Short mmCIF file of N, CA and C in Angstrom, two decimals:
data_model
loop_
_atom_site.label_atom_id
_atom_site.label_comp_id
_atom_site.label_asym_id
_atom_site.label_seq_id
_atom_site.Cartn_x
_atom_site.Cartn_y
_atom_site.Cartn_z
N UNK A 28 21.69 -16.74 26.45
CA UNK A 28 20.70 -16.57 27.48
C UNK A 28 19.62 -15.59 27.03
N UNK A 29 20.29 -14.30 26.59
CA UNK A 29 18.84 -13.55 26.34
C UNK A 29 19.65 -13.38 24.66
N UNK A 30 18.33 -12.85 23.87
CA UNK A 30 18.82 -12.56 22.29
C UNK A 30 19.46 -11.16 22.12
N UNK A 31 19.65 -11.15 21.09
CA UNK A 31 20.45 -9.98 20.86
C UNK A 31 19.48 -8.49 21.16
N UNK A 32 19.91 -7.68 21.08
CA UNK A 32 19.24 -5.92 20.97
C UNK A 32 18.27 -6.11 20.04
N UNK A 33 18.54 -6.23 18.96
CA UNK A 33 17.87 -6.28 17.49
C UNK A 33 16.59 -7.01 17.96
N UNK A 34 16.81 -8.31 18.31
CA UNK A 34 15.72 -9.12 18.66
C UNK A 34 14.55 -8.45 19.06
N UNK A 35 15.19 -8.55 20.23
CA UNK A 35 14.88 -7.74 21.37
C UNK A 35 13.89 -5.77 20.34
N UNK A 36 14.67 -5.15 19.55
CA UNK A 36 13.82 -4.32 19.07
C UNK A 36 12.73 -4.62 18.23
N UNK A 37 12.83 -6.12 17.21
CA UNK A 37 12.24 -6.35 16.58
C UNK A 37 10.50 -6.96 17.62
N UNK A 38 11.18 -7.76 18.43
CA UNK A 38 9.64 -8.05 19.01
C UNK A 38 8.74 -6.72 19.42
N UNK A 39 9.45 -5.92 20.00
CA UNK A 39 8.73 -4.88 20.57
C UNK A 39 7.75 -4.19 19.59
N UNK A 40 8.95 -4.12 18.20
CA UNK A 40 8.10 -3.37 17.32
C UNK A 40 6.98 -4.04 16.89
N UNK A 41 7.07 -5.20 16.79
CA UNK A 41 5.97 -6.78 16.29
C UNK A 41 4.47 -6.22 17.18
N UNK A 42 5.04 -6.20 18.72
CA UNK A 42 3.92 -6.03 19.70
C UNK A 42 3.12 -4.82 19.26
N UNK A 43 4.05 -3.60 18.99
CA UNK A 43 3.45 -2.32 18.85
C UNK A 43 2.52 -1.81 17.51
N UNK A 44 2.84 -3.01 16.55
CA UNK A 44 2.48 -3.27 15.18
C UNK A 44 0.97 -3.71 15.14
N UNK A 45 0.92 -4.67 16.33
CA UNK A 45 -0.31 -5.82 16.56
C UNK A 45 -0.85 -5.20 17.04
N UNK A 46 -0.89 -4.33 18.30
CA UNK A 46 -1.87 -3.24 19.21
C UNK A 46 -2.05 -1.93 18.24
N UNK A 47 -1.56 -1.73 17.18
CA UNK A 47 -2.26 -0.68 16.73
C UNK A 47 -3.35 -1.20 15.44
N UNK A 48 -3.21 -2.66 15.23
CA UNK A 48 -3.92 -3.02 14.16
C UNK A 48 -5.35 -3.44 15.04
N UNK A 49 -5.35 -4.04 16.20
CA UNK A 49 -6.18 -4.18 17.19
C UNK A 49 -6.96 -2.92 17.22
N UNK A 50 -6.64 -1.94 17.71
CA UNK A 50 -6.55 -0.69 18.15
C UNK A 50 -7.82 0.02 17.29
N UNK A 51 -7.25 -0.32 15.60
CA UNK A 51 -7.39 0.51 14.80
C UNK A 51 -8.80 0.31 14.14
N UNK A 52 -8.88 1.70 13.53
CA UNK A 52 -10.07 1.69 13.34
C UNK A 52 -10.71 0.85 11.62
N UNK A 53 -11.55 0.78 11.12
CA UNK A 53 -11.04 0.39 9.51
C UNK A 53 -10.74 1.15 9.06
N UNK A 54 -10.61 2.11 9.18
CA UNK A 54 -10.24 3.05 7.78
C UNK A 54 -8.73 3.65 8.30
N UNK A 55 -8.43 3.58 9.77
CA UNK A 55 -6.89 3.58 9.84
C UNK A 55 -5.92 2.22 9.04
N UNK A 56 -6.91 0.69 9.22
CA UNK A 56 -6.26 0.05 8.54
C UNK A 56 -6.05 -0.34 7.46
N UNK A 57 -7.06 0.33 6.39
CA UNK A 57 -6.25 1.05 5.55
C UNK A 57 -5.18 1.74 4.95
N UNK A 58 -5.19 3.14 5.56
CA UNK A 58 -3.86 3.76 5.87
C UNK A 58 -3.06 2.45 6.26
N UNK A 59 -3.12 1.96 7.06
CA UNK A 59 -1.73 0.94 7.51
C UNK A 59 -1.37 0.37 6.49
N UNK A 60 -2.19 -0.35 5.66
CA UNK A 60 -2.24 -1.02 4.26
C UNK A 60 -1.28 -0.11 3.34
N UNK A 61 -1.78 0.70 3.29
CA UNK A 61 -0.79 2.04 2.32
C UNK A 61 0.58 2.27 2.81
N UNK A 62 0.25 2.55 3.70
CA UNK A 62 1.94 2.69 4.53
C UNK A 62 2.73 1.59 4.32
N UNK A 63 2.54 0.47 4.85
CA UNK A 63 3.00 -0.74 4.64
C UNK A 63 3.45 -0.94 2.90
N UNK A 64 2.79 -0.98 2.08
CA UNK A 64 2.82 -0.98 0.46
C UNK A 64 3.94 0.10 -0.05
N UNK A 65 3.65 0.91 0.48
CA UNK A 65 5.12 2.15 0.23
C UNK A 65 6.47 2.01 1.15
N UNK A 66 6.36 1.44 2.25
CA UNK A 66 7.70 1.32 2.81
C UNK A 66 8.12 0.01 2.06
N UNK A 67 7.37 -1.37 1.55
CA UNK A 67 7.75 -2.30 1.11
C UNK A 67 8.53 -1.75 -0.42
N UNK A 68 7.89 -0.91 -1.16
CA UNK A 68 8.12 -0.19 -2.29
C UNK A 68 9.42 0.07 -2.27
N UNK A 69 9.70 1.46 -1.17
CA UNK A 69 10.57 1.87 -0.68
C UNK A 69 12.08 1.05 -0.57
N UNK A 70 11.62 -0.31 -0.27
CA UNK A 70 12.93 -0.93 0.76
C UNK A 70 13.32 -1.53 -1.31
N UNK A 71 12.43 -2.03 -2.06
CA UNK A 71 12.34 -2.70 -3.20
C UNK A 71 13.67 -1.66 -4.00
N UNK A 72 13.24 -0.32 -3.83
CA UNK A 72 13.67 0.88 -4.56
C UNK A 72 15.13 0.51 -4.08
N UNK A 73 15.37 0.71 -2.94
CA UNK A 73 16.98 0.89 -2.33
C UNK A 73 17.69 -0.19 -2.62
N UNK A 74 17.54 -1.93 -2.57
CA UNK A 74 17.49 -2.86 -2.85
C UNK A 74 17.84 -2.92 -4.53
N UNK A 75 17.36 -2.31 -5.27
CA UNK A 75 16.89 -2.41 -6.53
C UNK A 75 18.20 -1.61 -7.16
N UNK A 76 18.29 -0.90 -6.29
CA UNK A 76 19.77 0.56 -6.77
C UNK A 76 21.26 -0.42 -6.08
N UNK A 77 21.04 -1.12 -4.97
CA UNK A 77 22.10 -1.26 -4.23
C UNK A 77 22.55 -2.92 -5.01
N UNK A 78 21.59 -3.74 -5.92
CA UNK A 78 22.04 -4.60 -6.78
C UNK A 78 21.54 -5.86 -5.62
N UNK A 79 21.16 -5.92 -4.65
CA UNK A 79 20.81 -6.56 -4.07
C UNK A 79 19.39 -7.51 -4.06
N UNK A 80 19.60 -8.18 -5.16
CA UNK A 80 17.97 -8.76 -6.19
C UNK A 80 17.33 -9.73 -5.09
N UNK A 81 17.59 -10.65 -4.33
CA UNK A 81 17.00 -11.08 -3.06
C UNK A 81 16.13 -10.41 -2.60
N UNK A 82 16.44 -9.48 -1.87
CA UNK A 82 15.87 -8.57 -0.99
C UNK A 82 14.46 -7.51 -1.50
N UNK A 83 14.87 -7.19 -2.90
CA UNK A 83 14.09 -6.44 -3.85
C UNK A 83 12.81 -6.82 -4.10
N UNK A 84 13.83 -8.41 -4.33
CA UNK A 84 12.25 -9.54 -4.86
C UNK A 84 10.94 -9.50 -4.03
N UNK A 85 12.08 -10.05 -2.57
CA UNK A 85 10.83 -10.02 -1.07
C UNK A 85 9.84 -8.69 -1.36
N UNK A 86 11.08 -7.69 -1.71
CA UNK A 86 10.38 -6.48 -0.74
C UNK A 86 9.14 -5.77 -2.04
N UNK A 87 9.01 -6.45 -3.47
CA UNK A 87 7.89 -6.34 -3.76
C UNK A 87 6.78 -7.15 -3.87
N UNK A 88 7.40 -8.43 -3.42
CA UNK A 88 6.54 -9.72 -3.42
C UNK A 88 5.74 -8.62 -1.92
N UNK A 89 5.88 -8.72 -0.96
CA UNK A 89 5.46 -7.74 -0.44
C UNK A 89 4.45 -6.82 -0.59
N UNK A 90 4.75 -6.04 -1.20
CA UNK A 90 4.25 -5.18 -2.09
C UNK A 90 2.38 -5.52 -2.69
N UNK A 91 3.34 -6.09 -3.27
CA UNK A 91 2.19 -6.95 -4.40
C UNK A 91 1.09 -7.24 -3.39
N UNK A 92 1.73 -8.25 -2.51
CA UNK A 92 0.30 -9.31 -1.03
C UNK A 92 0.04 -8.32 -0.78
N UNK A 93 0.01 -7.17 -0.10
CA UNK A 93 -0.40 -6.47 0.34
C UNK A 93 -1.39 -5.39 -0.23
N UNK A 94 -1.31 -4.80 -1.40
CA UNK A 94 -1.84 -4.64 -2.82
C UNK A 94 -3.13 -5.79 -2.75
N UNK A 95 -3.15 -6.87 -2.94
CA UNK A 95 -3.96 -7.94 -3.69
C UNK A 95 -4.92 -8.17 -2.74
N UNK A 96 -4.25 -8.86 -1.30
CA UNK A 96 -4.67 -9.55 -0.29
C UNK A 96 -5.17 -8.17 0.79
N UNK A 97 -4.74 -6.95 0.73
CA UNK A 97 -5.41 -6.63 1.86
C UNK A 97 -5.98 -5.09 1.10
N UNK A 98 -5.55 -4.44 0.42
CA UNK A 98 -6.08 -3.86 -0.32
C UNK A 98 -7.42 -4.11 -1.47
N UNK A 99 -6.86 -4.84 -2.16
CA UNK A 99 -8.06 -5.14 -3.14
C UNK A 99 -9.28 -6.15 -2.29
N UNK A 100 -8.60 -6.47 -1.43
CA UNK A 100 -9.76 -7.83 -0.84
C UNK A 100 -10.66 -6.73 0.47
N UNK A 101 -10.15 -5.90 0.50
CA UNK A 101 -11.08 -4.93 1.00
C UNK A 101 -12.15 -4.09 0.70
N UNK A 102 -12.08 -4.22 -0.99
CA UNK A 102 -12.83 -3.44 -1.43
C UNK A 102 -14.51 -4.05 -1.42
N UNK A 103 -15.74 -3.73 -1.14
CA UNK A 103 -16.91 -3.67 -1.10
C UNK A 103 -17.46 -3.55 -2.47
N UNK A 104 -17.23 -4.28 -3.57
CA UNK A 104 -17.76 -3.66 -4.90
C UNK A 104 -19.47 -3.25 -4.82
N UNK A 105 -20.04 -4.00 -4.57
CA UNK A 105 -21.71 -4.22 -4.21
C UNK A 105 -21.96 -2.86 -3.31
N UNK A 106 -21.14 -2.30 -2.26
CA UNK A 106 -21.44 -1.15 -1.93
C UNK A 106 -20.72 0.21 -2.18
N UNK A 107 -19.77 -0.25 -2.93
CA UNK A 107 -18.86 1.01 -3.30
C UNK A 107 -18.72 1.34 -5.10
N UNK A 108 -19.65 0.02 -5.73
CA UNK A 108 -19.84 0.60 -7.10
C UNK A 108 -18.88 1.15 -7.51
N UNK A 109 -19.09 2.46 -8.50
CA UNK A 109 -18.02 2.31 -9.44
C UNK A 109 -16.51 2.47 -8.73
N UNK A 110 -16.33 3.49 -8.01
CA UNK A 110 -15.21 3.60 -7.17
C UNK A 110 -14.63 2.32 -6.56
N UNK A 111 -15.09 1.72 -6.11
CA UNK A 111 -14.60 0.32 -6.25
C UNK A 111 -14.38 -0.72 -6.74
N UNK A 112 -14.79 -0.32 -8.66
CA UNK A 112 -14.72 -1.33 -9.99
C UNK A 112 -13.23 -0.65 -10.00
N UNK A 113 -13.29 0.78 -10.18
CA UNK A 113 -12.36 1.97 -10.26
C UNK A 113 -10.80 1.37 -9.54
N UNK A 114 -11.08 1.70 -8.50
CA UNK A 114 -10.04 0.87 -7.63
C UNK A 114 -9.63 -0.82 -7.52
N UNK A 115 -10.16 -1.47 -7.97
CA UNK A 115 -10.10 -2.85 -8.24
C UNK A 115 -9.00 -2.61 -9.47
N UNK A 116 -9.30 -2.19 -10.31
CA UNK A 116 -8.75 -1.98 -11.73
C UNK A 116 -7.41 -1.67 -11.60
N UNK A 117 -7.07 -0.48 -10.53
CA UNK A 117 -6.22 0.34 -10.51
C UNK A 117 -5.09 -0.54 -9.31
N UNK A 118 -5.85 -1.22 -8.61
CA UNK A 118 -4.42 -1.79 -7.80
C UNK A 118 -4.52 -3.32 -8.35
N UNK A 119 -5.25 -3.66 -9.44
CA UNK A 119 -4.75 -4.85 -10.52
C UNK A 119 -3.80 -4.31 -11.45
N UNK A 120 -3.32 -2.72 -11.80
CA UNK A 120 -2.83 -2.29 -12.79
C UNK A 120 -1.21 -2.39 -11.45
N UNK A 121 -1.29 -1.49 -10.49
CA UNK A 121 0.07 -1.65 -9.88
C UNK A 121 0.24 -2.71 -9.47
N UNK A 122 -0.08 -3.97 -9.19
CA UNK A 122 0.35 -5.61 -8.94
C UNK A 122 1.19 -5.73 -10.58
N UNK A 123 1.01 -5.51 -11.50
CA UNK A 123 0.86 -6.36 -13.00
C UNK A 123 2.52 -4.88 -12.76
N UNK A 124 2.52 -3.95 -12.50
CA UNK A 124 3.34 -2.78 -12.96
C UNK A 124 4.64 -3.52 -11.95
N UNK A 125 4.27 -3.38 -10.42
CA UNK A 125 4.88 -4.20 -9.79
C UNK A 125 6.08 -5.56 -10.16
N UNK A 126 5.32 -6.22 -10.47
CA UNK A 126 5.73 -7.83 -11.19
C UNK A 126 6.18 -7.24 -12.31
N UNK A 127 6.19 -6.45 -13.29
CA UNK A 127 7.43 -5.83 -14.41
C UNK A 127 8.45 -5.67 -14.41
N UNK A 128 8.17 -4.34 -12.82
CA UNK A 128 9.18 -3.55 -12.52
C UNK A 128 10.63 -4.49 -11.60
N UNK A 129 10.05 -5.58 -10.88
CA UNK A 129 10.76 -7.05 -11.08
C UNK A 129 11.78 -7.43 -11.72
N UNK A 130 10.82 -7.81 -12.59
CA UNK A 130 11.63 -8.82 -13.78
C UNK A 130 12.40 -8.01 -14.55
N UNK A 131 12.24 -6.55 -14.81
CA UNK A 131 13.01 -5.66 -15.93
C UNK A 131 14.23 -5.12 -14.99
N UNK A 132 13.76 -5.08 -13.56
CA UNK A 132 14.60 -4.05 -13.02
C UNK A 132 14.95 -2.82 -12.94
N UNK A 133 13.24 -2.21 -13.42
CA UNK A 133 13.21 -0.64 -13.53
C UNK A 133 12.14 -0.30 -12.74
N UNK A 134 13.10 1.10 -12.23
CA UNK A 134 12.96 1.84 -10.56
C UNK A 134 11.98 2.72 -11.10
N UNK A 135 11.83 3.24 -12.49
CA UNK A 135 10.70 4.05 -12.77
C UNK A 135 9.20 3.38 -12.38
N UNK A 136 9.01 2.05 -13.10
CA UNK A 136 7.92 1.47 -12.52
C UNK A 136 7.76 1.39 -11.07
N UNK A 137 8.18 1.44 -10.51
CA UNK A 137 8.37 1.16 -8.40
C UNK A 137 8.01 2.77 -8.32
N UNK A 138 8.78 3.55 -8.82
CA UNK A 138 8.34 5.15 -8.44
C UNK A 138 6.87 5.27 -8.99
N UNK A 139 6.29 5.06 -10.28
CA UNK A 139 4.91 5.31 -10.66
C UNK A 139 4.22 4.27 -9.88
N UNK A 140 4.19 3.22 -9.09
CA UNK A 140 2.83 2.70 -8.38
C UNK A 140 3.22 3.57 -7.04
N UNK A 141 4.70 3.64 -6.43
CA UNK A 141 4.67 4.23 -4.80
C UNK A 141 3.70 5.82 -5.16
N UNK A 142 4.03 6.75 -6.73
CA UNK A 142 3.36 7.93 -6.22
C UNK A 142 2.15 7.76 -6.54
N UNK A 143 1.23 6.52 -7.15
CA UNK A 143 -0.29 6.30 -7.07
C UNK A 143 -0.54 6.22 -5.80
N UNK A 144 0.22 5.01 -5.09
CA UNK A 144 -0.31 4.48 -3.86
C UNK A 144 -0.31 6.00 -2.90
N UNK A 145 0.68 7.03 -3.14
CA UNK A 145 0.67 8.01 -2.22
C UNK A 145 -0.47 8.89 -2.41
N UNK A 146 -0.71 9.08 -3.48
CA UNK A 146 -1.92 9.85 -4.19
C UNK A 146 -3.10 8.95 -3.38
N UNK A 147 -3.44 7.52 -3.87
CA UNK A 147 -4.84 7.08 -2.71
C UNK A 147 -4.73 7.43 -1.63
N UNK A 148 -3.73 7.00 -0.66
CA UNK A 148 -3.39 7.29 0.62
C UNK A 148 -3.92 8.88 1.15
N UNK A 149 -3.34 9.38 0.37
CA UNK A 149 -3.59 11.13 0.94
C UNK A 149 -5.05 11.51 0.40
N UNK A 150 -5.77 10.66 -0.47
CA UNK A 150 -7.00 10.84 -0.66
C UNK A 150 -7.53 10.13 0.92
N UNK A 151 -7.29 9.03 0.72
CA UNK A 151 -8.12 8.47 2.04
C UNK A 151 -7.83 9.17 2.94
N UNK A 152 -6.73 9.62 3.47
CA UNK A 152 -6.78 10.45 4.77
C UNK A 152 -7.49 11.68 5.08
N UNK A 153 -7.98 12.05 3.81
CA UNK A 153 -8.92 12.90 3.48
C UNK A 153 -10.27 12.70 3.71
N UNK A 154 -10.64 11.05 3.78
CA UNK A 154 -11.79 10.60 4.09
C UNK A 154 -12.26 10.81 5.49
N UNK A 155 -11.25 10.27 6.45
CA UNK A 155 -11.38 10.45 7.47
C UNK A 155 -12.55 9.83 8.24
N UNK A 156 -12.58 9.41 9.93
CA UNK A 156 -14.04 8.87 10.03
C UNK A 156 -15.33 9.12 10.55
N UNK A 157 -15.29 10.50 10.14
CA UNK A 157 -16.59 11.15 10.57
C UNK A 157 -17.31 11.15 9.35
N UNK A 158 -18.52 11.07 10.14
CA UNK A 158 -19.73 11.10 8.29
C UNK A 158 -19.50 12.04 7.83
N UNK A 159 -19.49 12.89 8.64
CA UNK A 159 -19.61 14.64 7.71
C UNK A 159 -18.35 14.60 6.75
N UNK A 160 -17.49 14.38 7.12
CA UNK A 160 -16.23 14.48 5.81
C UNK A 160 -16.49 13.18 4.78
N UNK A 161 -16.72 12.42 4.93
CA UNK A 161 -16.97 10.86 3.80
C UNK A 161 -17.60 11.43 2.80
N UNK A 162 -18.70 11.97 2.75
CA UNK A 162 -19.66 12.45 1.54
C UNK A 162 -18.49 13.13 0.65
N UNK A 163 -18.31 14.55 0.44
CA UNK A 163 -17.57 15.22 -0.01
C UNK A 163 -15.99 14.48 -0.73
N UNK A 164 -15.47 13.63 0.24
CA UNK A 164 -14.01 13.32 -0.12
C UNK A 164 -14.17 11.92 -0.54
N UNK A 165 -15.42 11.05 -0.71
CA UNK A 165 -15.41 10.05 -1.04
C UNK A 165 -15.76 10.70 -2.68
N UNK A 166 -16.52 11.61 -2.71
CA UNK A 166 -16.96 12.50 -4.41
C UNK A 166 -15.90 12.52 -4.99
N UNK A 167 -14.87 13.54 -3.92
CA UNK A 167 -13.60 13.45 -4.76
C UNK A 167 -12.68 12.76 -4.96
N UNK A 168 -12.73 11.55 -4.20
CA UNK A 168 -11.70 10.42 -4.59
C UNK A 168 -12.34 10.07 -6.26
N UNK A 169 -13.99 10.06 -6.17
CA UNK A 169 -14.56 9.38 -7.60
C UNK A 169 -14.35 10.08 -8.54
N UNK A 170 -13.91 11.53 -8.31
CA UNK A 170 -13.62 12.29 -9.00
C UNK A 170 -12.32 11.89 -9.83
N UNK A 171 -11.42 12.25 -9.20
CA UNK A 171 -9.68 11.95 -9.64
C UNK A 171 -9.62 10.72 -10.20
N UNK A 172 -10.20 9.67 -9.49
CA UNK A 172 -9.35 8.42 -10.31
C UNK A 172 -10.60 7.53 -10.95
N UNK A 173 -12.05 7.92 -11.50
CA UNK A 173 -12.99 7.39 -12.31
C UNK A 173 -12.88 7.13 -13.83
N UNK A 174 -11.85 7.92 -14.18
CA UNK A 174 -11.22 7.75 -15.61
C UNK A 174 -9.85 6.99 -15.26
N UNK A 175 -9.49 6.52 -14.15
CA UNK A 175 -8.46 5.20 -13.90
C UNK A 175 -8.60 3.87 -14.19
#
C-alpha cells in the first residue's frame, strides 16, 4: 500500500534536491556541481576499498558526467578567456585521471582529483555573488591554477 521508509526518504530528499536547484542561484549551482562531484568521488573511494567494483564504477561514471556535462559545459570560454581555457584543461585532466583511477583501481588518483575539485570549490566560494568580491577572487582563482 504505501512504500517503504527509505522510499519514502529518498523522494523527499529528490524534492528538496529540485527546490534548491530551482532556488539557486548560478554560482550556488556550481557549488552544487562540486559538491555533487566529491560526494560521487567519495562514495567511488569507499566502494573502491570495500571491493565493491559495481558501485565504484557508477559512482565515478558519476563523477566524470558531472565533471564534463555540468561543469565543463558551463564554462563561458569567449567570456572567461584564459581562466576558462585554464579550467577546461583542468577538469579534461580529472575526467581522463578519473577513467584511470577506474580501470587501475587506484584510490590515490580519486584522492588527487576530490582534493583539486576541493581546492576549485573553496576558490569559488570565495567568489561569491556580489560584484565587489568577483574582481579580486576571480584574480585569484587566475592566479593559482593559470599554470594548470
Amino acid at each position: 500500500m504505501f512504500g517503504s521508509r527509505q522510499t519514502g526518504v529518498n523522494a523527499y530528499a529528490k524534492v528538496g534536491m529540485e527546490t534548491g536547484v530551482v532556488a539557486a542561484s548560478p554560482h550556488k549551482l556550481i557549488v552544487m556541481l562540486f559538491d555533487g562531484a566529491l560526494v560521487s568521488i567519495s562514495n567511488a573511494l569507499t566502494n573502491m576499498r570495500a571491493g565493491n567494483i559495481g558501485e565504484k564504477g557508477k559512482a565515478i561514471s558519476k563523477a566524470i558526467m558531472i565533471i564534463d556535462s555540468g561543469l565543463r559545459a558551463a564554462l563561458d570560454k569567449k567570456v572567461g578567456g584564459e581562466i576558462a581555457e585554464g579550467l577546461d584543461a583542468l577538469y579534461e585532466y580529472m575526467s581522463g585521471r578519473l577513467l584511470t583511477a577506474n580501470l587501475k583501481n587506484d584510490p590515490a588518483m580519486l584522492e588527487e582529483v576530490q582534493r583539486l575539485l576541493t581546492e576549485l570549490r573553496d576558490a569559488w566560494n570565495q567568489i561569491g555573488d556580489t560584484p565587489a568580491v568577483k574582481a579580486p577572487a576571480t584574480a585569484a582563482l587566475n592566479n593559482k591554477y593559470a599554470s594548470a
